[in-house]
Amino acid sequence: MAKRLQLSNNFALKKCSKRICTAEDRISQLPDEILVHILSFLSVKEAADTSVLSKRWLPLWRYISRLNFDATKPLYEVLLDHKLRKRHMKKYVRWVNHTLQRCKAQRLDQFRVCFDLNKFAQHEIDKWLEFAFARQVQRLELDLLKGGENLRLFDYCYTFPAQLLDLNHYAGQTHSNYVNKFPPLWNNFNSVKVLLLKSVKVTGEVLEFFLHNCPFLEEMVVRGAATLVNLEVVGPSLKLKHLGIWSCPDLESLKIRDTNLVTLGTSAGHKLLLSNVPMLIEVDIMDATRILDDILAPVSCVFSQLKVYLGHHKFPELTKLKKFVVNVHILEDMSVLGCIHVIGAAPLLEEFELKLKWIEPMRSKRECRKAARCPLHHLKVLRLCGYYGRTSELELVRYFLENAIALEKIIVDFGLNMSQVSL
């Protein structure tokens, strides 16, 4: 009986194999709209490569609505070679220009430039932005970090073309100097939902234009804008939910009032003026140059409603806090048990993350100190980043093991590798 079953299975396999070899290409028979939608989930290069499959596929990639020009991989290899970097930049610009010349999409869900480009690519990037806005782009990203990860010197940053928005002036230039360079595209900005600018010179005037002229704008992130001095995010009509303002050294005032903002992150907490933000539940403020009072004062009005807070110091009672991330700079093998005071201020805390940055990493032979017992009824996840196996870290782990009644998982990051333990 077993032998006959084996013969039957072999016969079925041969028959199935023959059927697969002779099957027709049903994917290519799908409507153009479906195939283009599928290709939109690929990178620009991958989508273009499908043109070699057949004549049927040859033109399809030109209609994709997501243009993600991410080419940061070679940057790590040429970071210190100026000539090679310059060669890669020219190659990248040619690639983007070549692609846009063939693109036939009427609307863009995403337009992302992610490469080491500076002010010398001003003219080219200006044209790319005009192309994207003319197609009512929804997600616009200019990620121009040096080497793909670092902020460049401000004097060499690309400048966002305010004249494209038909503003009256920008960087000391009058409107008459630009009025004929870019036609105003008022209706084409309405579709922008996400705006991310890294290592891009941009002013508060430009950002406020997007805030008040893009009715669907929900997320705005700016990093490394030396020209940003003042920014006002004011008005209940704004749809903005997520705002990040980082590494803008000349920022004098960040005013947020009467909005439905949900998350806020900034490295200039001492410049923050915050009031009437009833939906705000997550705040990330990092400012190593200011004292505790300077940082806490702007956000003290929303402590009771926060669900996530990322910071460096101890805080007043946080009755809704469920996740807490603490960044700590420690010298030698100093105790970090002082971080646990946040537990008592957050009775519903579920996840605690400690990011340790040691000025002088070293181990000592001192005995572990023991903190007072404090039952943690809701803490489920403990994350330790920068773990080195010092006495100070061991005593902190012991504290959580003894007090976290509902602890399920400990995640330890050694810097290069991640270790995870489920309890």
Short mmCIF file of C-alpha atoms in Angstrom, two decimals:
data_model
loop_
_atom_site.label_atom_id
_atom_site.label_comp_id
_atom_site.label_asym_id
_atom_site.label_seq_id
_atom_site.Cartn_x
_atom_site.Cartn_y
_atom_site.Cartn_z
CA MET A 1 0.00 0.00 0.00
CA ALA A 2 2.85 2.36 0.90
CA LYS A 3 4.61 1.55 -2.40
CA ARG A 4 1.56 2.37 -4.51
CA LEU A 5 1.20 5.65 -2.63
CA GLN A 6 4.80 6.53 -3.42
CA LEU A 7 4.26 5.84 -7.14
CA SER A 8 1.14 7.96 -7.09
CA ASN A 9 3.02 10.86 -5.50
CA ASN A 10 5.84 10.69 -8.06
CA PHE A 11 3.31 10.75 -10.87
CA ALA A 12 1.61 13.79 -9.37
CA LEU A 13 4.92 15.63 -9.00
CA LYS A 14 5.87 15.00 -12.64
CA LYS A 15 2.46 16.13 -13.80
CA CYS A 16 2.65 19.28 -11.65
CA SER A 17 6.18 20.04 -12.86
CA LYS A 18 5.08 19.74 -16.48
CA ARG A 19 2.11 22.01 -15.82
CA ILE A 20 4.34 24.69 -14.23
CA CYS A 21 6.81 24.68 -17.14
CA THR A 22 4.10 25.18 -19.70
CA ALA A 23 2.00 27.71 -17.73
CA GLU A 24 1.39 31.09 -19.31
CA ASP A 25 2.54 34.38 -17.83
CA ARG A 26 -0.57 35.52 -16.01
CA ILE A 27 1.14 38.35 -14.12
CA SER A 28 1.80 40.20 -17.37
CA GLN A 29 -1.87 39.91 -18.19
CA LEU A 30 -2.86 42.07 -15.23
CA PRO A 31 -4.08 45.61 -16.00
CA ASP A 32 -1.43 48.34 -16.24
CA GLU A 33 -2.74 50.08 -13.14
CA ILE A 34 -2.17 47.00 -10.95
CA LEU A 35 1.31 46.32 -12.32
CA VAL A 36 2.36 49.95 -11.84
CA HIS A 37 1.02 49.85 -8.28
CA ILE A 38 3.15 46.75 -7.59
CA LEU A 39 6.24 48.38 -9.10
CA SER A 40 5.73 51.44 -6.87
CA PHE A 41 6.81 49.35 -3.87
CA LEU A 42 10.23 48.76 -5.46
CA SER A 43 13.14 51.16 -5.56
CA VAL A 44 13.49 53.27 -8.68
CA LYS A 45 16.35 51.10 -9.92
CA GLU A 46 14.52 47.84 -9.26
CA ALA A 47 11.39 49.09 -10.99
CA ALA A 48 13.41 50.23 -14.03
CA ASP A 49 15.15 46.84 -14.22
CA THR A 50 11.79 45.14 -14.93
CA SER A 51 11.76 46.81 -18.34
CA VAL A 52 14.01 44.03 -19.67
CA LEU A 53 11.39 41.34 -19.02
CA SER A 54 9.40 41.95 -22.20
CA LYS A 55 7.90 44.67 -24.37
CA ARG A 56 4.85 44.48 -22.14
CA TRP A 57 6.93 45.65 -19.16
CA LEU A 58 9.13 48.14 -21.01
CA PRO A 59 7.16 51.35 -20.28
CA LEU A 60 5.44 50.42 -17.01
CA TRP A 61 8.10 51.63 -14.54
CA ARG A 62 7.82 55.16 -15.95
CA TYR A 63 4.40 55.52 -14.32
CA ILE A 64 5.36 54.61 -10.73
CA SER A 65 4.17 57.12 -8.13
CA ARG A 66 6.94 56.59 -5.55
CA LEU A 67 10.34 57.94 -6.53
CA ASN A 68 12.83 56.99 -3.84
CA PHE A 69 16.32 58.00 -4.96
CA ASP A 70 18.22 56.48 -2.05
CA ALA A 71 21.85 55.83 -2.98
CA THR A 72 23.64 56.14 0.34
CA LYS A 73 25.43 52.78 0.24
CA PRO A 74 28.54 53.95 -1.67
CA LEU A 75 28.89 57.03 0.56
CA TYR A 76 30.59 55.15 3.37
CA GLU A 77 33.34 54.02 1.00
CA VAL A 78 34.13 57.48 -0.38
CA LEU A 79 33.59 59.65 2.71
CA LEU A 80 37.27 60.61 2.97
CA ASP A 81 38.00 60.68 -0.76
CA HIS A 82 36.94 64.10 -2.03
CA LYS A 83 37.52 63.33 -5.71
CA LEU A 84 35.63 60.06 -5.55
CA ARG A 85 32.77 61.73 -3.65
CA LYS A 86 32.51 64.41 -6.31
CA ARG A 87 32.38 61.73 -9.00
CA HIS A 88 29.58 59.89 -7.21
CA MET A 89 27.64 63.14 -6.81
CA LYS A 90 27.77 63.81 -10.56
CA LYS A 91 26.70 60.24 -11.24
CA TYR A 92 23.78 60.57 -8.82
CA VAL A 93 22.59 63.82 -10.41
CA ARG A 94 22.72 62.26 -13.88
CA TRP A 95 20.72 59.28 -12.63
CA VAL A 96 17.95 61.41 -11.13
CA ASN A 97 17.80 63.67 -14.20
CA HIS A 98 17.68 60.68 -16.53
CA THR A 99 14.84 59.10 -14.52
CA LEU A 100 12.75 62.24 -14.29
CA GLN A 101 13.00 62.78 -18.04
CA ARG A 102 11.29 59.42 -18.53
CA CYS A 103 8.82 59.61 -15.67
CA LYS A 104 5.22 59.92 -16.85
CA ALA A 105 3.41 59.76 -13.51
CA GLN A 106 0.76 62.45 -13.17
CA ARG A 107 0.88 62.38 -9.36
CA LEU A 108 3.58 61.39 -6.86
CA ASP A 109 2.97 59.67 -3.54
CA GLN A 110 6.63 60.08 -2.62
CA PHE A 111 9.66 61.98 -3.85
CA ARG A 112 12.82 61.27 -1.87
CA VAL A 113 16.33 62.52 -2.51
CA CYS A 114 18.79 60.74 -0.22
CA PHE A 115 22.42 61.44 -1.02
CA ASP A 116 25.42 63.59 -0.08
CA LEU A 117 24.56 66.75 -2.02
CA ASN A 118 25.52 70.33 -1.17
CA LYS A 119 24.99 73.86 -2.49
CA PHE A 120 26.81 73.05 -5.74
CA ALA A 121 23.77 70.97 -6.75
CA GLN A 122 21.42 73.90 -6.10
CA HIS A 123 20.22 74.28 -9.69
CA GLU A 124 19.56 70.56 -10.17
CA ILE A 125 17.68 70.09 -6.88
CA ASP A 126 15.60 73.18 -7.63
CA LYS A 127 14.43 71.55 -10.85
CA TRP A 128 13.66 68.30 -9.03
CA LEU A 129 11.47 70.11 -6.53
CA GLU A 130 9.62 71.90 -9.30
CA PHE A 131 9.04 68.52 -10.93
CA ALA A 132 7.71 67.03 -7.67
CA PHE A 133 5.40 69.91 -6.82
CA ALA A 134 4.03 69.99 -10.36
CA ARG A 135 2.88 66.41 -9.74
CA GLN A 136 1.29 67.23 -6.39
CA VAL A 137 3.73 65.21 -4.32
CA GLN A 138 2.42 63.91 -0.97
CA ARG A 139 5.65 62.92 0.78
CA LEU A 140 8.69 65.11 0.12
CA GLU A 141 12.10 64.24 1.57
CA LEU A 142 15.41 65.99 1.04
CA ASP A 143 17.97 63.97 3.01
CA LEU A 144 21.28 65.64 2.12
CA LEU A 145 23.38 64.60 5.11
CA LYS A 146 27.13 64.48 4.58
CA GLY A 147 28.25 60.92 4.07
CA GLY A 148 24.63 59.91 4.46
CA GLU A 149 24.58 60.44 8.23
CA ASN A 150 26.30 63.67 9.36
CA LEU A 151 25.31 67.33 9.26
CA ARG A 152 27.50 69.33 6.91
CA LEU A 153 28.93 72.81 7.44
CA PHE A 154 26.06 75.25 7.14
CA ASP A 155 27.81 77.36 4.49
CA TYR A 156 27.75 74.38 2.12
CA CYS A 157 24.13 73.34 2.66
CA TYR A 158 21.60 73.41 -0.14
CA THR A 159 19.10 76.28 0.16
CA PHE A 160 15.39 75.57 -0.20
CA PRO A 161 14.12 77.76 -3.09
CA ALA A 162 11.61 80.04 -1.39
CA GLN A 163 11.00 81.66 -4.77
CA LEU A 164 9.28 78.45 -5.79
CA LEU A 165 6.59 79.32 -3.26
CA ASP A 166 6.40 82.85 -4.63
CA LEU A 167 7.35 84.41 -1.31
CA ASN A 168 8.38 88.05 -1.30
CA HIS A 169 11.95 87.57 -0.18
CA TYR A 170 14.45 84.96 0.94
CA ALA A 171 17.99 85.24 2.28
CA GLY A 172 18.19 88.94 1.48
CA GLN A 173 16.97 88.54 -2.09
CA THR A 174 13.93 90.49 -3.35
CA HIS A 175 10.93 88.94 -5.01
CA SER A 176 11.72 90.72 -8.29
CA ASN A 177 14.95 88.74 -8.62
CA TYR A 178 13.07 85.46 -8.69
CA VAL A 179 9.63 86.19 -10.04
CA ASN A 180 10.45 84.89 -13.51
CA LYS A 181 12.55 81.94 -12.42
CA PHE A 182 9.77 79.77 -11.00
CA PRO A 183 6.06 80.17 -11.75
CA PRO A 184 3.89 80.02 -8.60
CA LEU A 185 2.35 76.57 -8.17
CA TRP A 186 -0.22 77.39 -5.50
CA ASN A 187 -2.58 74.51 -6.14
CA ASN A 188 0.21 71.94 -6.30
CA PHE A 189 1.23 72.30 -2.63
CA ASN A 190 -2.15 71.21 -1.31
CA SER A 191 -1.29 67.51 -1.43
CA VAL A 192 1.84 67.58 0.78
CA LYS A 193 1.37 65.35 3.83
CA VAL A 194 4.97 64.80 4.95
CA LEU A 195 7.90 67.21 4.71
CA LEU A 196 11.39 66.10 5.81
CA LEU A 197 14.42 68.36 5.32
CA LYS A 198 17.94 67.39 6.46
CA SER A 199 21.00 69.59 5.93
CA VAL A 200 18.83 72.06 4.04
CA LYS A 201 18.79 75.81 4.63
CA VAL A 202 15.19 76.77 5.24
CA THR A 203 13.52 79.69 7.02
CA GLY A 204 10.54 79.87 9.32
CA GLU A 205 8.71 81.77 6.61
CA VAL A 206 9.01 78.81 4.24
CA LEU A 207 7.95 76.28 6.88
CA GLU A 208 4.98 78.39 7.91
CA PHE A 209 3.94 78.59 4.26
CA PHE A 210 3.66 74.80 4.19
CA LEU A 211 1.83 74.75 7.52
CA HIS A 212 -0.86 77.16 6.36
CA ASN A 213 -1.12 76.20 2.68
CA CYS A 214 -0.98 72.41 2.92
CA PRO A 215 -4.29 71.32 4.48
CA PHE A 216 -3.13 67.67 4.71
CA LEU A 217 0.33 68.25 6.20
CA GLU A 218 0.67 65.89 9.18
CA GLU A 219 4.42 65.54 9.69
CA MET A 220 7.31 68.00 9.48
CA VAL A 221 10.93 67.27 10.39
CA VAL A 222 13.80 69.73 9.98
CA ARG A 223 17.39 68.89 10.88
CA GLY A 224 20.45 71.09 10.52
CA ALA A 225 18.85 74.33 9.26
CA ALA A 226 21.15 77.21 10.22
CA THR A 227 18.80 79.75 8.68
CA LEU A 228 15.85 78.83 10.90
CA VAL A 229 15.45 81.64 13.46
CA ASN A 230 11.76 81.75 14.39
CA LEU A 231 8.95 79.28 13.84
CA GLU A 232 5.31 79.55 14.86
CA VAL A 233 3.05 76.51 14.80
CA VAL A 234 -0.18 78.19 15.80
CA GLY A 235 -3.81 77.62 14.97
CA PRO A 236 -6.46 74.92 15.49
CA SER A 237 -6.91 74.60 11.72
CA LEU A 238 -3.46 73.03 11.30
CA LYS A 239 -3.49 69.28 10.61
CA LEU A 240 0.08 68.82 11.83
CA LYS A 241 0.44 65.80 14.15
CA HIS A 242 4.21 65.27 14.32
CA LEU A 243 6.92 67.94 14.51
CA GLY A 244 10.69 67.60 14.83
CA ILE A 245 13.13 70.54 14.92
CA TRP A 246 16.72 69.40 15.45
CA SER A 247 20.21 70.94 15.36
CA CYS A 248 19.15 74.44 14.32
CA PRO A 249 21.76 76.54 16.17
CA ASP A 250 20.31 79.99 15.42
CA LEU A 251 16.76 79.14 16.48
CA GLU A 252 15.55 81.90 18.82
CA SER A 253 11.91 80.98 19.23
CA LEU A 254 9.77 77.88 18.68
CA LYS A 255 6.17 78.80 19.42
CA ILE A 256 3.53 76.05 19.50
CA ARG A 257 0.02 77.00 20.54
CA ASP A 258 -3.61 76.03 19.95
CA THR A 259 -2.80 72.97 17.82
CA ASN A 260 -3.60 69.25 17.79
CA LEU A 261 0.05 68.21 17.76
CA VAL A 262 0.57 64.63 19.01
CA THR A 263 4.37 64.24 19.09
CA LEU A 264 7.11 66.84 19.45
CA GLY A 265 10.89 66.53 19.28
CA THR A 266 13.47 69.30 19.48
CA SER A 267 17.05 69.95 20.57
CA ALA A 268 16.20 73.53 21.57
CA GLY A 269 13.88 73.02 24.52
CA HIS A 270 14.93 76.30 26.15
CA LYS A 271 13.55 78.16 23.13
CA LEU A 272 10.19 76.42 23.27
CA LEU A 273 6.95 78.28 24.01
CA LEU A 274 4.22 75.69 24.48
CA SER A 275 0.55 76.19 25.36
CA ASN A 276 -2.87 74.66 24.68
CA VAL A 277 -1.80 71.43 22.99
CA PRO A 278 -4.44 68.99 24.32
CA MET A 279 -3.47 66.09 22.04
CA LEU A 280 0.27 66.11 22.83
CA ILE A 281 1.30 62.75 24.34
CA GLU A 282 4.97 62.34 23.33
CA VAL A 283 7.79 64.83 23.85
CA ASP A 284 11.49 64.36 23.08
CA ILE A 285 13.63 67.25 24.30
CA MET A 286 17.41 67.02 24.20
CA ASP A 287 19.57 69.95 25.15
CA ALA A 288 22.86 69.26 26.88
CA THR A 289 23.76 72.96 27.12
CA ARG A 290 20.94 74.00 29.46
CA ILE A 291 20.10 73.33 33.07
CA LEU A 292 17.09 71.36 34.23
CA ASP A 293 14.77 74.31 34.86
CA ASP A 294 15.36 75.74 31.38
CA ILE A 295 14.29 72.49 29.77
CA LEU A 296 11.35 71.55 31.99
CA ALA A 297 9.65 74.93 32.14
CA PRO A 298 8.31 74.97 28.55
CA VAL A 299 6.65 71.56 28.86
CA SER A 300 5.49 71.64 32.47
CA CYS A 301 1.98 72.50 31.29
CA VAL A 302 1.55 69.11 29.57
CA PHE A 303 3.17 66.70 32.05
CA SER A 304 -0.14 65.20 33.12
CA GLN A 305 -1.15 64.20 29.57
CA LEU A 306 2.15 62.71 28.31
CA LYS A 307 2.29 59.01 27.46
CA VAL A 308 5.89 58.97 26.21
CA TYR A 309 8.69 61.23 27.37
CA LEU A 310 12.34 61.13 26.35
CA GLY A 311 14.75 63.19 28.40
CA HIS A 312 17.74 63.41 30.67
CA HIS A 313 16.51 64.37 34.13
CA LYS A 314 13.97 63.56 36.81
CA PHE A 315 10.45 64.85 36.32
CA PRO A 316 7.23 65.51 38.27
CA GLU A 317 4.34 63.05 38.34
CA LEU A 318 3.47 61.49 34.96
CA THR A 319 0.15 59.76 35.46
CA LYS A 320 -0.29 58.67 31.81
CA LEU A 321 3.29 57.79 31.00
CA LYS A 322 3.70 54.30 29.54
CA LYS A 323 7.17 54.49 28.02
CA PHE A 324 10.18 56.35 29.33
CA VAL A 325 13.57 56.76 27.66
CA VAL A 326 16.44 58.26 29.66
CA ASN A 327 19.78 59.36 28.21
CA VAL A 328 22.57 59.38 30.79
CA HIS A 329 26.20 60.52 30.49
CA ILE A 330 28.23 58.71 33.15
CA LEU A 331 31.84 59.05 34.28
CA GLU A 332 33.78 55.86 35.06
CA ASP A 333 31.61 53.39 37.05
CA MET A 334 29.26 55.81 38.79
CA SER A 335 25.95 54.45 40.01
CA VAL A 336 22.92 55.01 37.79
CA LEU A 337 20.34 54.04 40.38
CA GLY A 338 19.28 57.68 40.43
CA CYS A 339 17.41 56.97 37.19
CA ILE A 340 14.84 54.84 38.98
CA HIS A 341 13.13 57.87 40.53
CA VAL A 342 11.07 58.14 37.36
CA ILE A 343 9.39 54.85 38.23
CA GLY A 344 7.71 56.34 41.26
CA ALA A 345 6.47 59.26 39.16
CA ALA A 346 4.90 56.98 36.54
CA PRO A 347 2.66 54.36 38.18
CA LEU A 348 1.45 52.95 34.81
CA LEU A 349 4.87 52.66 33.20
CA GLU A 350 5.14 49.61 30.89
CA GLU A 351 8.52 50.12 29.20
CA PHE A 352 11.74 51.63 30.52
CA GLU A 353 14.77 52.31 28.30
CA LEU A 354 18.12 53.49 29.59
CA LYS A 355 20.70 54.79 27.10
CA LEU A 356 24.10 54.88 28.75
CA LYS A 357 26.90 57.03 27.32
CA TRP A 358 30.08 56.49 29.28
CA ILE A 359 32.75 59.17 29.21
CA GLU A 360 35.39 56.73 30.47
CA PRO A 361 34.18 53.11 30.18
CA MET A 362 35.77 51.01 32.91
CA ARG A 363 34.83 48.31 35.39
CA SER A 364 35.33 48.54 39.12
CA LYS A 365 35.33 45.99 41.94
CA ARG A 366 33.01 47.86 44.27
CA GLU A 367 30.03 46.06 45.77
CA CYS A 368 26.58 46.45 44.28
CA ARG A 369 24.43 48.98 46.04
CA LYS A 370 20.85 48.12 46.84
CA ALA A 371 17.98 50.52 46.29
CA ALA A 372 14.79 50.63 48.35
CA ARG A 373 12.12 48.20 47.22
CA CYS A 374 9.36 49.62 45.04
CA PRO A 375 6.94 47.14 43.40
CA LEU A 376 6.54 47.85 39.68
CA HIS A 377 3.15 46.43 38.78
CA HIS A 378 3.01 47.32 35.07
CA LEU A 379 6.61 47.31 33.80
CA LYS A 380 6.95 44.64 31.08
CA VAL A 381 10.01 45.63 29.01
CA LEU A 382 13.45 46.79 30.13
CA ARG A 383 15.97 48.05 27.55
CA LEU A 384 19.61 48.76 28.36
CA CYS A 385 21.61 50.45 25.61
CA GLY A 386 25.38 50.78 25.87
CA TYR A 387 25.69 47.88 28.30
CA TYR A 388 29.28 47.15 29.36
CA GLY A 389 28.89 44.85 32.35
CA ARG A 390 29.91 47.38 34.99
CA THR A 391 28.86 47.19 38.62
CA SER A 392 26.55 50.16 38.11
CA GLU A 393 24.65 48.31 35.40
CA LEU A 394 24.44 45.08 37.37
CA GLU A 395 22.90 46.82 40.37
CA LEU A 396 20.32 48.45 38.12
CA VAL A 397 19.38 45.11 36.54
CA ARG A 398 19.08 43.58 40.00
CA TYR A 399 16.75 46.39 41.04
CA PHE A 400 14.35 45.63 38.17
CA LEU A 401 14.50 41.88 38.69
CA GLU A 402 13.56 42.33 42.34
CA ASN A 403 10.80 44.88 41.83
CA ALA A 404 9.28 44.42 38.35
CA ILE A 405 6.48 41.98 39.08
CA ALA A 406 5.18 41.85 35.48
CA LEU A 407 8.57 41.97 33.72
CA GLU A 408 8.48 39.91 30.51
CA LYS A 409 11.55 40.91 28.54
CA ILE A 410 15.02 42.39 29.02
CA ILE A 411 16.79 43.74 25.92
CA VAL A 412 20.50 44.47 26.24
CA ASP A 413 22.34 46.44 23.59
CA PHE A 414 26.12 46.05 23.79
CA GLY A 415 26.70 48.73 21.18
CA LEU A 416 27.26 46.41 18.22
CA ASN A 417 25.03 43.44 18.98
CA MET A 418 21.60 43.12 20.51
CA SER A 419 20.82 40.47 23.09
CA GLN A 420 17.27 39.69 24.13
CA VAL A 421 16.05 37.68 27.09
CA SER A 422 12.40 36.69 27.59
CA LEU A 423 11.29 36.03 31.13
#
